[in-house]
Tab-separated table of C-alpha atoms in Angstrom:
chain	number	residue	atom	x	y	z
A	1	MET	CA	-14.547	1.196	-37.387
A	2	PRO	CA	-16.066	-2.139	-36.038
A	3	ASP	CA	-12.661	-3.842	-35.237
A	4	LEU	CA	-11.623	-0.727	-33.429
A	5	ILE	CA	-14.777	-0.776	-30.972
A	6	SER	CA	-14.144	-4.330	-30.699
A	7	TYR	CA	-10.661	-3.953	-29.650
A	8	LEU	CA	-11.663	-1.311	-27.194
A	9	GLN	CA	-14.331	-3.024	-25.734
A	10	PHE	CA	-13.237	-6.349	-25.434
A	11	VAL	CA	-9.104	-5.780	-25.240
A	12	LEU	CA	-8.495	-2.271	-23.946
A	13	ALA	CA	-11.427	-1.619	-21.416
A	14	PRO	CA	-10.827	-5.273	-19.301
A	15	GLN	CA	-7.170	-4.386	-19.462
A	16	MET	CA	-7.427	-0.929	-17.633
A	17	LEU	CA	-10.098	-2.272	-15.504
A	18	ASN	CA	-7.482	-4.891	-14.355
A	19	GLY	CA	-5.097	-2.245	-14.043
A	20	LEU	CA	-7.101	0.117	-11.922
A	21	ALA	CA	-7.589	-2.952	-9.476
A	22	LEU	CA	-4.164	-3.580	-9.581
A	23	GLY	CA	-3.575	0.189	-8.870
A	24	VAL	CA	-6.430	0.733	-6.163
A	25	SER	CA	-4.151	-2.091	-4.154
A	26	VAL	CA	-1.007	-0.713	-4.432
A	27	ILE	CA	-2.108	2.983	-3.520
A	28	LEU	CA	-3.357	1.152	-0.471
A	29	VAL	CA	0.366	-0.088	0.356
A	30	ALA	CA	1.777	3.123	-0.476
A	31	LEU	CA	-0.645	5.058	1.381
A	32	GLY	CA	0.868	3.518	4.551
A	33	LEU	CA	4.287	3.794	3.284
A	34	THR	CA	3.678	8.036	2.703
A	35	ILE	CA	1.913	8.451	5.897
A	36	ILE	CA	4.693	6.993	7.888
A	37	PHE	CA	7.198	8.622	5.990
A	38	GLY	CA	5.328	12.193	5.701
A	39	LEU	CA	5.226	11.806	9.756
A	40	LEU	CA	7.691	9.732	10.975
A	41	ASP	CA	10.315	10.517	8.244
A	42	VAL	CA	10.945	6.717	8.349
A	43	ILE	CA	10.974	4.708	5.126
A	44	ASN	CA	10.009	1.605	6.076
A	45	MET	CA	11.187	-1.392	4.531
A	46	SER	CA	9.748	-3.962	6.241
A	47	HIS	CA	6.218	-2.648	4.893
A	48	GLY	CA	6.080	-5.487	2.216
A	49	GLU	CA	6.259	-7.751	5.067
A	50	PHE	CA	3.137	-6.082	6.682
A	51	TYR	CA	1.440	-6.633	3.945
A	52	ALA	CA	2.249	-10.489	3.840
A	53	VAL	CA	1.069	-10.799	7.388
A	54	GLY	CA	-1.986	-9.294	6.855
A	55	ALA	CA	-2.818	-12.005	4.161
A	56	PHE	CA	-1.193	-14.820	6.113
A	57	GLY	CA	-3.535	-13.415	9.398
A	58	ALA	CA	-6.299	-13.661	7.165
A	59	LEU	CA	-5.735	-17.273	5.969
A	60	ALA	CA	-5.184	-18.647	9.272
A	61	LEU	CA	-8.070	-16.940	10.535
A	62	SER	CA	-10.232	-18.429	7.784
A	63	ALA	CA	-9.105	-21.868	8.888
A	64	LEU	CA	-10.402	-21.228	12.392
A	65	GLY	CA	-13.946	-20.447	10.715
A	66	PHE	CA	-13.710	-16.672	10.268
A	67	ASN	CA	-15.742	-15.476	7.269
A	68	TYR	CA	-14.023	-13.480	4.556
A	69	TRP	CA	-15.938	-10.056	5.507
A	70	VAL	CA	-15.305	-10.285	8.818
A	71	LEU	CA	-11.648	-10.645	8.139
A	72	ILE	CA	-11.280	-7.455	5.888
A	73	ALA	CA	-12.311	-5.388	9.212
A	74	LEU	CA	-10.563	-7.989	11.522
A	75	VAL	CA	-7.150	-8.191	10.427
A	76	PRO	CA	-6.250	-4.611	10.028
A	77	ILE	CA	-7.700	-3.834	13.660
A	78	LEU	CA	-5.455	-6.657	14.855
A	79	MET	CA	-2.589	-5.275	12.855
A	80	ILE	CA	-2.566	-2.130	14.763
A	81	PRO	CA	-1.275	-3.413	17.963
A	82	ILE	CA	1.549	-4.612	16.027
A	83	GLY	CA	2.076	-1.441	14.453
A	84	VAL	CA	2.282	0.351	17.658
A	85	LEU	CA	4.568	-2.031	19.438
A	86	THR	CA	7.063	-2.087	16.766
A	87	GLU	CA	7.101	1.821	16.696
A	88	ARG	CA	7.453	2.075	20.496
A	89	PHE	CA	9.986	-0.505	21.480
A	90	LEU	CA	11.767	-0.619	17.985
A	91	ILE	CA	11.691	2.749	15.798
A	92	ARG	CA	11.561	5.278	18.778
A	93	ARG	CA	14.686	3.645	20.065
A	94	VAL	CA	16.717	4.897	17.077
A	95	TYR	CA	14.442	7.566	15.700
A	96	ASP	CA	16.461	10.287	17.503
A	97	GLY	CA	19.961	9.035	17.042
A	98	GLY	CA	22.383	10.866	15.011
A	99	ASP	CA	22.226	9.228	11.657
A	100	ARG	CA	18.180	8.641	11.739
A	101	HIS	CA	17.693	7.501	8.073
A	102	VAL	CA	20.355	5.241	8.334
A	103	SER	CA	19.305	3.551	11.344
A	104	THR	CA	15.503	3.532	10.887
A	105	LEU	CA	16.072	1.900	7.482
A	106	LEU	CA	18.601	-0.762	8.447
A	107	LEU	CA	16.120	-1.457	11.531
A	108	THR	CA	13.361	-1.978	9.204
A	109	PHE	CA	14.905	-4.096	6.746
A	110	GLY	CA	16.169	-6.519	9.194
A	111	LEU	CA	12.668	-6.680	11.040
A	112	GLY	CA	11.155	-7.409	7.693
A	113	MET	CA	14.180	-10.411	6.880
A	114	ILE	CA	12.829	-11.415	10.490
A	115	ALA	CA	9.226	-11.715	9.997
A	116	GLU	CA	9.597	-13.279	6.389
A	117	ASP	CA	11.520	-16.111	7.522
A	118	LEU	CA	9.062	-16.574	10.752
A	119	LEU	CA	6.378	-16.958	8.449
A	120	LYS	CA	8.157	-19.278	6.373
A	121	ILE	CA	8.471	-21.136	9.633
A	122	VAL	CA	5.197	-21.120	10.756
A	123	PHE	CA	3.166	-21.331	7.197
A	124	GLY	CA	6.190	-22.968	5.268
A	125	PRO	CA	7.589	-21.919	1.892
A	126	ASN	CA	4.582	-23.059	-0.346
A	127	THR	CA	1.850	-21.037	-2.166
A	128	HIS	CA	-1.834	-21.028	-0.514
A	129	ARG	CA	-4.421	-19.641	-2.896
A	130	PRO	CA	-7.192	-18.850	-0.500
A	131	GLU	CA	-10.872	-19.252	-1.950
A	132	ASN	CA	-12.374	-16.429	-4.045
A	133	PRO	CA	-15.384	-14.994	-2.106
A	134	LEU	CA	-16.954	-13.464	-4.858
A	135	PRO	CA	-16.618	-15.751	-8.052
A	136	GLY	CA	-17.912	-15.605	-11.466
A	137	ALA	CA	-18.098	-12.241	-13.642
A	138	THR	CA	-20.030	-8.782	-14.132
A	139	GLU	CA	-21.418	-7.746	-17.332
A	140	VAL	CA	-20.042	-3.902	-17.541
A	141	LEU	CA	-20.681	-2.101	-20.767
A	142	GLY	CA	-20.730	-5.420	-22.412
A	143	VAL	CA	-17.569	-6.473	-20.973
A	144	PHE	CA	-17.351	-9.272	-18.495
A	145	ILE	CA	-15.046	-8.337	-15.452
A	146	PRO	CA	-14.388	-10.563	-12.737
A	147	THR	CA	-17.072	-9.599	-9.766
A	148	TYR	CA	-14.247	-9.468	-6.995
A	149	ARG	CA	-11.900	-7.095	-9.002
A	150	LEU	CA	-14.975	-4.991	-9.591
A	151	PHE	CA	-15.553	-5.093	-5.601
A	152	LEU	CA	-11.920	-4.361	-4.739
A	153	ILE	CA	-11.953	-1.033	-6.760
A	154	ALA	CA	-15.191	-0.189	-4.653
A	155	ILE	CA	-13.853	-0.979	-1.441
A	156	GLY	CA	-10.377	0.618	-2.253
A	157	ALA	CA	-12.014	3.847	-3.582
A	158	VAL	CA	-13.849	3.796	-0.463
A	159	VAL	CA	-10.758	3.631	1.783
A	160	ILE	CA	-8.847	5.820	0.024
A	161	VAL	CA	-11.271	8.782	0.116
A	162	ALA	CA	-11.883	8.104	3.855
A	163	VAL	CA	-8.123	8.374	4.723
A	164	ALA	CA	-7.941	11.663	2.750
A	165	LEU	CA	-11.071	12.779	4.512
A	166	VAL	CA	-8.984	11.986	7.391
A	167	VAL	CA	-6.233	13.608	7.051
A	168	TYR	CA	-7.473	16.657	5.243
A	169	ARG	CA	-10.664	17.480	6.969
A	170	THR	CA	-10.937	15.829	10.629
A	171	ARG	CA	-9.330	17.367	14.018
A	172	LEU	CA	-7.420	14.588	14.029
A	173	GLY	CA	-5.742	14.677	10.592
A	174	ALA	CA	-4.833	18.421	11.439
A	175	MET	CA	-2.786	17.479	14.710
A	176	VAL	CA	-0.994	14.815	12.286
A	177	ARG	CA	-0.091	17.323	9.807
A	178	ALA	CA	1.045	19.617	12.647
A	179	ALA	CA	2.970	16.886	14.089
A	180	ALA	CA	4.503	16.257	10.593
A	181	PHE	CA	5.007	19.843	10.213
A	182	ASP	CA	7.151	21.226	13.534
A	183	ARG	CA	7.004	18.323	16.254
A	184	ASN	CA	8.277	20.698	18.767
A	185	MET	CA	5.422	23.561	18.023
A	186	ALA	CA	3.006	20.760	17.740
A	187	ALA	CA	3.922	19.292	21.223
A	188	SER	CA	3.816	23.010	22.723
A	189	LEU	CA	-0.051	23.433	21.573
A	190	GLY	CA	-0.799	20.184	23.550
A	191	VAL	CA	-0.407	17.649	20.430
A	192	ARG	CA	0.601	14.451	22.270
A	193	VAL	CA	3.159	13.722	19.202
A	194	GLY	CA	4.639	10.401	20.966
A	195	TRP	CA	1.123	9.025	20.328
A	196	VAL	CA	0.514	10.689	17.101
A	197	TYR	CA	3.788	8.683	15.770
A	198	SER	CA	2.372	5.413	17.148
A	199	GLY	CA	-0.993	5.787	15.842
A	200	ALA	CA	0.395	6.826	12.259
A	201	PHE	CA	2.719	4.110	12.384
A	202	ALA	CA	-0.323	1.704	13.311
A	203	PHE	CA	-2.272	3.100	10.810
A	204	GLY	CA	0.013	2.704	7.875
A	205	VAL	CA	0.916	-1.152	8.942
A	206	ALA	CA	-3.127	-1.435	9.427
A	207	LEU	CA	-3.372	-0.245	5.462
A	208	ALA	CA	-0.911	-3.105	4.501
A	209	GLY	CA	-2.595	-5.601	6.214
A	210	LEU	CA	-5.502	-4.812	4.656
A	211	ALA	CA	-4.332	-4.766	1.078
A	212	GLY	CA	-2.703	-8.219	2.233
A	213	VAL	CA	-6.167	-9.283	2.901
A	214	LEU	CA	-7.991	-8.098	-0.183
A	215	LEU	CA	-5.385	-9.604	-2.998
A	216	ALA	CA	-5.051	-12.618	-1.455
A	217	PRO	CA	-7.594	-14.140	-3.543
A	218	ILE	CA	-5.974	-12.849	-6.612
A	219	TYR	CA	-2.494	-13.022	-6.195
A	220	SER	CA	-2.443	-15.850	-3.589
A	221	VAL	CA	-0.516	-16.159	-0.321
A	222	PHE	CA	3.471	-16.866	-0.074
A	223	PRO	CA	5.884	-15.596	2.274
A	224	THR	CA	8.014	-13.536	-0.262
A	225	MET	CA	4.722	-11.927	-1.421
A	226	GLY	CA	5.850	-8.349	-0.116
A	227	HIS	CA	8.927	-8.259	-2.522
A	228	ASP	CA	7.678	-7.555	-5.663
A	229	PHE	CA	4.605	-5.874	-4.473
A	230	ILE	CA	6.618	-3.313	-2.516
A	231	LEU	CA	8.829	-2.263	-5.049
A	232	MET	CA	5.504	-0.959	-6.946
A	233	ALA	CA	4.461	0.916	-3.842
A	234	PHE	CA	7.830	2.646	-3.257
A	235	THR	CA	7.723	3.529	-6.831
A	236	VAL	CA	4.204	5.117	-6.055
A	237	VAL	CA	5.262	6.732	-3.424
A	238	ILE	CA	8.557	8.330	-5.169
A	239	VAL	CA	6.458	9.513	-7.992
A	240	GLY	CA	3.701	10.705	-6.229
A	241	GLY	CA	5.819	12.647	-3.503
A	242	MET	CA	7.632	11.060	-0.583
A	243	GLY	CA	4.515	12.248	2.121
A	244	SER	CA	1.934	13.091	-0.022
A	245	ILE	CA	-1.544	11.123	0.256
A	246	TRP	CA	-3.191	12.745	-3.451
A	247	GLY	CA	0.460	11.974	-4.788
A	248	ALA	CA	0.372	8.500	-3.858
A	249	VAL	CA	-3.356	8.581	-5.226
A	250	ILE	CA	-2.714	9.910	-8.522
A	251	ALA	CA	0.666	8.015	-9.051
A	252	GLY	CA	-0.856	4.580	-8.248
A	253	VAL	CA	-3.427	4.624	-10.967
A	254	LEU	CA	-1.037	6.472	-13.415
A	255	LEU	CA	1.668	3.940	-13.231
A	256	THR	CA	-0.671	0.738	-12.995
A	257	GLN	CA	-2.404	2.052	-16.352
A	258	VAL	CA	1.290	2.443	-17.747
A	259	GLN	CA	2.083	-1.080	-16.828
A	260	ALA	CA	-1.240	-2.783	-18.049
A	261	ILE	CA	-1.605	-0.739	-21.474
A	262	SER	CA	2.142	-1.086	-22.291
A	263	SER	CA	1.670	-5.033	-21.698
A	264	LEU	CA	-0.748	-4.500	-24.813
A	265	VAL	CA	1.558	-3.746	-26.942
A	266	ILE	CA	4.939	-4.970	-26.017
A	267	SER	CA	6.130	-8.053	-23.982
A	268	PRO	CA	4.762	-7.846	-20.560
A	269	VAL	CA	7.879	-8.539	-19.064
A	270	TRP	CA	8.929	-5.110	-20.379
A	271	ALA	CA	6.204	-3.508	-18.043
A	272	ASP	CA	7.733	-2.941	-15.043
A	273	PRO	CA	11.183	-1.593	-16.692
A	274	ILE	CA	9.092	1.160	-18.338
A	275	VAL	CA	7.456	1.617	-14.919
A	276	PHE	CA	10.504	2.161	-13.115
A	277	GLY	CA	11.546	3.990	-16.083
A	278	VAL	CA	9.223	6.778	-15.457
A	279	MET	CA	10.429	6.742	-11.957
A	280	VAL	CA	14.123	7.420	-12.823
A	281	LEU	CA	12.744	10.315	-14.941
A	282	VAL	CA	10.803	11.555	-12.312
A	283	LEU	CA	13.581	11.677	-10.011
A	284	MET	CA	15.762	13.486	-12.701
A	285	PHE	CA	13.615	16.389	-13.704
A	286	ARG	CA	11.014	16.613	-10.208
A	287	PRO	CA	13.181	15.022	-7.265
A	288	GLN	CA	10.437	15.940	-5.299
A	289	GLY	CA	7.680	13.935	-6.857
A	290	ILE	CA	4.241	15.436	-8.125
A	291	PHE	CA	3.240	16.604	-4.691
A	292	GLY	CA	4.891	17.330	-1.442
A	293	ARG	CA	4.758	15.895	1.921
A	294	ILE	CA	1.791	16.205	4.334
A	295	GLY	CA	3.003	18.316	6.815
A	296	HIS	CA	3.096	20.662	4.041
A	297	ALA	CA	-0.030	19.989	2.010
């Protein structure tokens, strides 16, 4: 019995908390993806690069003397005009074409490749490791957890709840969901659908940038950092339901916990295949995911 308690306290609990920290970070990226898909019906293949741009933006601004705590708010704000311009001058030009899904997918894929190469040209191919703003560990129920990971869980939870409240409990959120459900009807009721689309895309990009800032001290910063992370985010969106806020939250927590706990039992190299296996099973038996789309929530 004492061995079991020690295992739960010193092995399982820290692993689950680390998984929760990763889960919150994945959810922040997945929320951006699910909002963009749920409203614009666009699978944004460049979302991982926006996440990397946020991290590199924080790195560059910190070199200019900006405080890390300022960057948490500043970088997402700076990402908003990037998102607006991308939607206005790129996405919108192919959105109403004959084969919208293929066109937008290829467009955003190409945009991601360009953004990755630009990051390599500007910052170089090497890995950068930002300084941890909250070094040390905090004791929680007898377990020492890195303080920064606890902060990441806390701020991520606040952002997730805030996004859900805006989407489901405000007039702005009602306009977004109306435009997602029926853009023509929403426009006839006075909703400026074009600006709603631009705002939703920019908001999703800002969330990706915020995730880049928050994860930089843990996972380092490098031009291809969006590749592996975005795969997990897409898995979360697919399992939760393309376009569902709560689906992304629940799937993000569950999948990262599966990944964290399975790493204790089997080799960590099998953790990702297990997660992707869960996604395949969901697609086989419930193709729409756990929940539905924003406009149908």
